[in-house]
């Protein structure tokens, strides 16, 4: 997920440099959404990860 966030961020930078502000804004929004979703999932998997057996 972090990979796709980085890809959308790079797309946003290129679009902003070329003057496509609408595309840049949408790409930044997508990058932020994917980054936050990846961060939430990473924390959830960290907290709910493997636990030792209760035997």
PDB file of N, CA and C in Angstrom:
ATOM      1  N   UNK A   1       0.811  -1.187   0.000  1.00  0.00           N
ATOM      2  CA  UNK A   1       0.000   0.000   0.000  1.00  0.00           C
ATOM      3  C   UNK A   1       0.866   1.268   0.000  1.00  0.00           C
ATOM      4  N   UNK A   2       1.973   1.178   0.728  1.00  0.00           N
ATOM      5  CA  UNK A   2       2.867   2.332   0.755  1.00  0.00           C
ATOM      6  C   UNK A   2       3.493   2.576  -0.617  1.00  0.00           C
ATOM      7  N   UNK A   3       3.688   1.496  -1.380  1.00  0.00           N
ATOM      8  CA  UNK A   3       4.219   1.634  -2.733  1.00  0.00           C
ATOM      9  C   UNK A   3       3.267   2.456  -3.597  1.00  0.00           C
ATOM     10  N   UNK A   4       1.970   2.124  -3.531  1.00  0.00           N
ATOM     11  CA  UNK A   4       0.991   2.854  -4.337  1.00  0.00           C
ATOM     12  C   UNK A   4       0.844   4.296  -3.865  1.00  0.00           C
ATOM     13  N   UNK A   5       0.982   4.526  -2.566  1.00  0.00           N
ATOM     14  CA  UNK A   5       0.943   5.900  -2.068  1.00  0.00           C
ATOM     15  C   UNK A   5       2.103   6.703  -2.648  1.00  0.00           C
ATOM     16  N   UNK A   6       3.282   6.086  -2.700  1.00  0.00           N
ATOM     17  CA  UNK A   6       4.441   6.768  -3.276  1.00  0.00           C
ATOM     18  C   UNK A   6       4.249   7.020  -4.767  1.00  0.00           C
ATOM     19  N   UNK A   7       3.645   6.060  -5.473  1.00  0.00           N
ATOM     20  CA  UNK A   7       3.395   6.234  -6.913  1.00  0.00           C
ATOM     21  C   UNK A   7       2.450   7.404  -7.149  1.00  0.00           C
ATOM     22  N   UNK A   8       1.355   7.475  -6.402  1.00  0.00           N
ATOM     23  CA  UNK A   8       0.413   8.575  -6.573  1.00  0.00           C
ATOM     24  C   UNK A   8       1.050   9.912  -6.189  1.00  0.00           C
ATOM     25  N   UNK A   9       1.934   9.904  -5.186  1.00  0.00           N
ATOM     26  CA  UNK A   9       2.619  11.137  -4.800  1.00  0.00           C
ATOM     27  C   UNK A   9       3.520  11.622  -5.927  1.00  0.00           C
ATOM     28  N   UNK A  10       4.220  10.708  -6.575  1.00  0.00           N
ATOM     29  CA  UNK A  10       5.086  11.085  -7.700  1.00  0.00           C
ATOM     30  C   UNK A  10       4.248  11.597  -8.869  1.00  0.00           C
ATOM     31  N   UNK A  11       3.110  10.948  -9.130  1.00  0.00           N
ATOM     32  CA  UNK A  11       2.205  11.425 -10.176  1.00  0.00           C
ATOM     33  C   UNK A  11       1.730  12.839  -9.859  1.00  0.00           C
ATOM     34  N   UNK A  12       1.425  13.088  -8.585  1.00  0.00           N
ATOM     35  CA  UNK A  12       0.973  14.420  -8.183  1.00  0.00           C
ATOM     36  C   UNK A  12       2.056  15.464  -8.393  1.00  0.00           C
ATOM     37  N   UNK A  13       3.285  15.129  -8.080  1.00  0.00           N
ATOM     38  CA  UNK A  13       4.385  16.084  -8.267  1.00  0.00           C
ATOM     39  C   UNK A  13       4.571  16.399  -9.751  1.00  0.00           C
ATOM     40  N   UNK A  14       4.563  15.371 -10.584  1.00  0.00           N
ATOM     41  CA  UNK A  14       4.739  15.584 -12.022  1.00  0.00           C
ATOM     42  C   UNK A  14       3.582  16.408 -12.588  1.00  0.00           C
ATOM     43  N   UNK A  15       2.354  16.087 -12.172  1.00  0.00           N
ATOM     44  CA  UNK A  15       1.193  16.834 -12.662  1.00  0.00           C
ATOM     45  C   UNK A  15       1.239  18.289 -12.203  1.00  0.00           C
ATOM     46  N   UNK A  16       1.695  18.522 -10.977  1.00  0.00           N
ATOM     47  CA  UNK A  16       1.784  19.898 -10.478  1.00  0.00           C
ATOM     48  C   UNK A  16       2.829  20.694 -11.254  1.00  0.00           C
ATOM     49  N   UNK A  17       3.947  20.061 -11.556  1.00  0.00           N
ATOM     50  CA  UNK A  17       4.996  20.748 -12.318  1.00  0.00           C
ATOM     51  C   UNK A  17       4.501  21.091 -13.716  1.00  0.00           C
ATOM     52  N   UNK A  18       3.702  20.206 -14.316  1.00  0.00           N
ATOM     53  CA  UNK A  18       3.201  20.444 -15.667  1.00  0.00           C
ATOM     54  C   UNK A  18       1.967  21.350 -15.690  1.00  0.00           C
ATOM     55  N   UNK A  19       1.437  21.696 -14.511  1.00  0.00           N
ATOM     56  CA  UNK A  19       0.330  22.640 -14.450  1.00  0.00           C
ATOM     57  C   UNK A  19      -1.054  22.022 -14.414  1.00  0.00           C
ATOM     58  N   UNK A  20      -1.136  20.722 -14.224  1.00  0.00           N
ATOM     59  CA  UNK A  20      -2.434  20.051 -14.143  1.00  0.00           C
ATOM     60  C   UNK A  20      -2.873  20.007 -12.688  1.00  0.00           C
ATOM     61  N   UNK A  21      -3.451  21.096 -12.205  1.00  0.00           N
ATOM     62  CA  UNK A  21      -3.754  21.185 -10.771  1.00  0.00           C
ATOM     63  C   UNK A  21      -4.873  20.232 -10.343  1.00  0.00           C
ATOM     64  N   UNK A  22      -5.849  19.978 -11.201  1.00  0.00           N
ATOM     65  CA  UNK A  22      -6.932  19.061 -10.842  1.00  0.00           C
ATOM     66  C   UNK A  22      -6.441  17.640 -10.668  1.00  0.00           C
ATOM     67  N   UNK A  23      -5.616  17.196 -11.599  1.00  0.00           N
ATOM     68  CA  UNK A  23      -5.049  15.845 -11.516  1.00  0.00           C
ATOM     69  C   UNK A  23      -4.106  15.747 -10.329  1.00  0.00           C
ATOM     70  N   UNK A  24      -3.330  16.803 -10.081  1.00  0.00           N
ATOM     71  CA  UNK A  24      -2.390  16.794  -8.963  1.00  0.00           C
ATOM     72  C   UNK A  24      -3.146  16.690  -7.635  1.00  0.00           C
ATOM     73  N   UNK A  25      -4.218  17.429  -7.497  1.00  0.00           N
ATOM     74  CA  UNK A  25      -4.997  17.384  -6.265  1.00  0.00           C
ATOM     75  C   UNK A  25      -5.614  16.022  -6.024  1.00  0.00           C
ATOM     76  N   UNK A  26      -6.123  15.411  -7.085  1.00  0.00           N
ATOM     77  CA  UNK A  26      -6.709  14.077  -6.964  1.00  0.00           C
ATOM     78  C   UNK A  26      -5.643  13.046  -6.615  1.00  0.00           C
ATOM     79  N   UNK A  27      -4.478  13.143  -7.218  1.00  0.00           N
ATOM     80  CA  UNK A  27      -3.403  12.200  -6.933  1.00  0.00           C
ATOM     81  C   UNK A  27      -2.897  12.354  -5.505  1.00  0.00           C
ATOM     82  N   UNK A  28      -2.822  13.587  -5.012  1.00  0.00           N
ATOM     83  CA  UNK A  28      -2.404  13.798  -3.623  1.00  0.00           C
ATOM     84  C   UNK A  28      -3.432  13.205  -2.674  1.00  0.00           C
ATOM     85  N   UNK A  29      -4.716  13.397  -2.976  1.00  0.00           N
ATOM     86  CA  UNK A  29      -5.770  12.827  -2.137  1.00  0.00           C
ATOM     87  C   UNK A  29      -5.673  11.300  -2.102  1.00  0.00           C
ATOM     88  N   UNK A  30      -5.439  10.680  -3.256  1.00  0.00           N
ATOM     89  CA  UNK A  30      -5.309   9.226  -3.322  1.00  0.00           C
ATOM     90  C   UNK A  30      -4.076   8.758  -2.559  1.00  0.00           C
ATOM     91  N   UNK A  31      -2.976   9.497  -2.676  1.00  0.00           N
ATOM     92  CA  UNK A  31      -1.759   9.122  -1.959  1.00  0.00           C
ATOM     93  C   UNK A  31      -1.970   9.205  -0.455  1.00  0.00           C
ATOM     94  N   UNK A  32      -2.629  10.250   0.010  1.00  0.00           N
ATOM     95  CA  UNK A  32      -2.896  10.382   1.442  1.00  0.00           C
ATOM     96  C   UNK A  32      -3.806   9.268   1.942  1.00  0.00           C
ATOM     97  N   UNK A  33      -4.838   8.956   1.179  1.00  0.00           N
ATOM     98  CA  UNK A  33      -5.769   7.906   1.559  1.00  0.00           C
ATOM     99  C   UNK A  33      -5.070   6.555   1.647  1.00  0.00           C
ATOM    100  N   UNK A  34      -4.261   6.224   0.653  1.00  0.00           N
ATOM    101  CA  UNK A  34      -3.555   4.948   0.665  1.00  0.00           C
ATOM    102  C   UNK A  34      -2.518   4.886   1.776  1.00  0.00           C
ATOM    103  N   UNK A  35      -1.843   5.984   2.042  1.00  0.00           N
ATOM    104  CA  UNK A  35      -0.852   6.003   3.119  1.00  0.00           C
ATOM    105  C   UNK A  35      -1.515   5.782   4.467  1.00  0.00           C
ATOM    106  N   UNK A  36      -2.622   6.486   4.713  1.00  0.00           N
ATOM    107  CA  UNK A  36      -3.313   6.320   5.990  1.00  0.00           C
ATOM    108  C   UNK A  36      -3.901   4.924   6.146  1.00  0.00           C
ATOM    109  N   UNK A  37      -4.444   4.371   5.065  1.00  0.00           N
ATOM    110  CA  UNK A  37      -4.972   3.013   5.126  1.00  0.00           C
ATOM    111  C   UNK A  37      -3.853   2.010   5.410  1.00  0.00           C
ATOM    112  N   UNK A  38      -2.720   2.183   4.779  1.00  0.00           N
ATOM    113  CA  UNK A  38      -1.572   1.309   5.038  1.00  0.00           C
ATOM    114  C   UNK A  38      -1.072   1.436   6.454  1.00  0.00           C
ATOM    115  N   UNK A  39      -1.066   2.653   6.970  1.00  0.00           N
ATOM    116  CA  UNK A  39      -0.623   2.876   8.341  1.00  0.00           C
ATOM    117  C   UNK A  39      -1.571   2.225   9.343  1.00  0.00           C
ATOM    118  N   UNK A  40      -2.870   2.374   9.127  1.00  0.00           N
ATOM    119  CA  UNK A  40      -3.856   1.753  10.012  1.00  0.00           C
ATOM    120  C   UNK A  40      -3.736   0.236   9.967  1.00  0.00           C
ATOM    121  N   UNK A  41      -3.593  -0.334   8.776  1.00  0.00           N
ATOM    122  CA  UNK A  41      -3.447  -1.781   8.665  1.00  0.00           C
ATOM    123  C   UNK A  41      -2.152  -2.269   9.312  1.00  0.00           C
ATOM    124  N   UNK A  42      -1.071  -1.533   9.157  1.00  0.00           N
ATOM    125  CA  UNK A  42       0.200  -1.929   9.772  1.00  0.00           C
ATOM    126  C   UNK A  42       0.088  -1.943  11.295  1.00  0.00           C
ATOM    127  N   UNK A  43      -0.541  -0.935  11.862  1.00  0.00           N
ATOM    128  CA  UNK A  43      -0.716  -0.886  13.317  1.00  0.00           C
ATOM    129  C   UNK A  43      -1.642  -2.009  13.778  1.00  0.00           C
ATOM    130  N   UNK A  44      -2.721  -2.255  13.036  1.00  0.00           N
ATOM    131  CA  UNK A  44      -3.650  -3.326  13.402  1.00  0.00           C
ATOM    132  C   UNK A  44      -2.951  -4.678  13.365  1.00  0.00           C
ATOM    133  N   UNK A  45      -2.186  -4.954  12.338  1.00  0.00           N
ATOM    134  CA  UNK A  45      -1.481  -6.228  12.251  1.00  0.00           C
ATOM    135  C   UNK A  45      -0.408  -6.336  13.330  1.00  0.00           C
ATOM    136  N   UNK A  46       0.192  -5.227  13.685  1.00  0.00           N
ATOM    137  CA  UNK A  46       1.193  -5.244  14.746  1.00  0.00           C
ATOM    138  C   UNK A  46       0.551  -5.579  16.089  1.00  0.00           C
ATOM    139  N   UNK A  47      -0.596  -4.987  16.371  1.00  0.00           N
ATOM    140  CA  UNK A  47      -1.265  -5.221  17.650  1.00  0.00           C
ATOM    141  C   UNK A  47      -1.962  -6.576  17.717  1.00  0.00           C
ATOM    142  N   UNK A  48      -2.476  -7.053  16.597  1.00  0.00           N
ATOM    143  CA  UNK A  48      -3.229  -8.305  16.570  1.00  0.00           C
ATOM    144  C   UNK A  48      -2.423  -9.459  15.986  1.00  0.00           C
ATOM    145  N   UNK A  49      -1.119  -9.335  16.001  1.00  0.00           N
ATOM    146  CA  UNK A  49      -0.247 -10.338  15.392  1.00  0.00           C
ATOM    147  C   UNK A  49      -0.264 -11.652  16.154  1.00  0.00           C
ATOM    148  N   UNK A  50       0.679 -12.525  15.824  1.00  0.00           N
ATOM    149  CA  UNK A  50       0.763 -13.834  16.452  1.00  0.00           C
ATOM    150  C   UNK A  50       1.015 -13.709  17.942  1.00  0.00           C
ATOM    151  N   UNK A  51       0.274 -14.497  18.664  1.00  0.00           N
ATOM    152  CA  UNK A  51       0.462 -14.555  20.108  1.00  0.00           C
ATOM    153  C   UNK A  51       0.844 -15.986  20.480  1.00  0.00           C
ATOM    154  N   UNK A  52       1.576 -16.183  21.554  1.00  0.00           N
ATOM    155  CA  UNK A  52       1.949 -17.546  21.934  1.00  0.00           C
ATOM    156  C   UNK A  52       0.718 -18.356  22.343  1.00  0.00           C
ATOM    157  N   UNK A  53       0.769 -19.679  22.167  1.00  0.00           N
ATOM    158  CA  UNK A  53      -0.375 -20.505  22.568  1.00  0.00           C
ATOM    159  C   UNK A  53      -0.633 -20.435  24.069  1.00  0.00           C
ATOM    160  N   UNK A  54      -1.875 -20.665  24.466  1.00  0.00           N
ATOM    161  CA  UNK A  54      -2.269 -20.536  25.870  1.00  0.00           C
ATOM    162  C   UNK A  54      -2.152 -21.854  26.641  1.00  0.00           C
ATOM    163  N   UNK A  55      -1.401 -22.803  26.163  1.00  0.00           N
ATOM    164  CA  UNK A  55      -1.316 -24.106  26.831  1.00  0.00           C
ATOM    165  C   UNK A  55      -0.541 -24.000  28.105  1.00  0.00           C
TER     166      UNK A  55
END
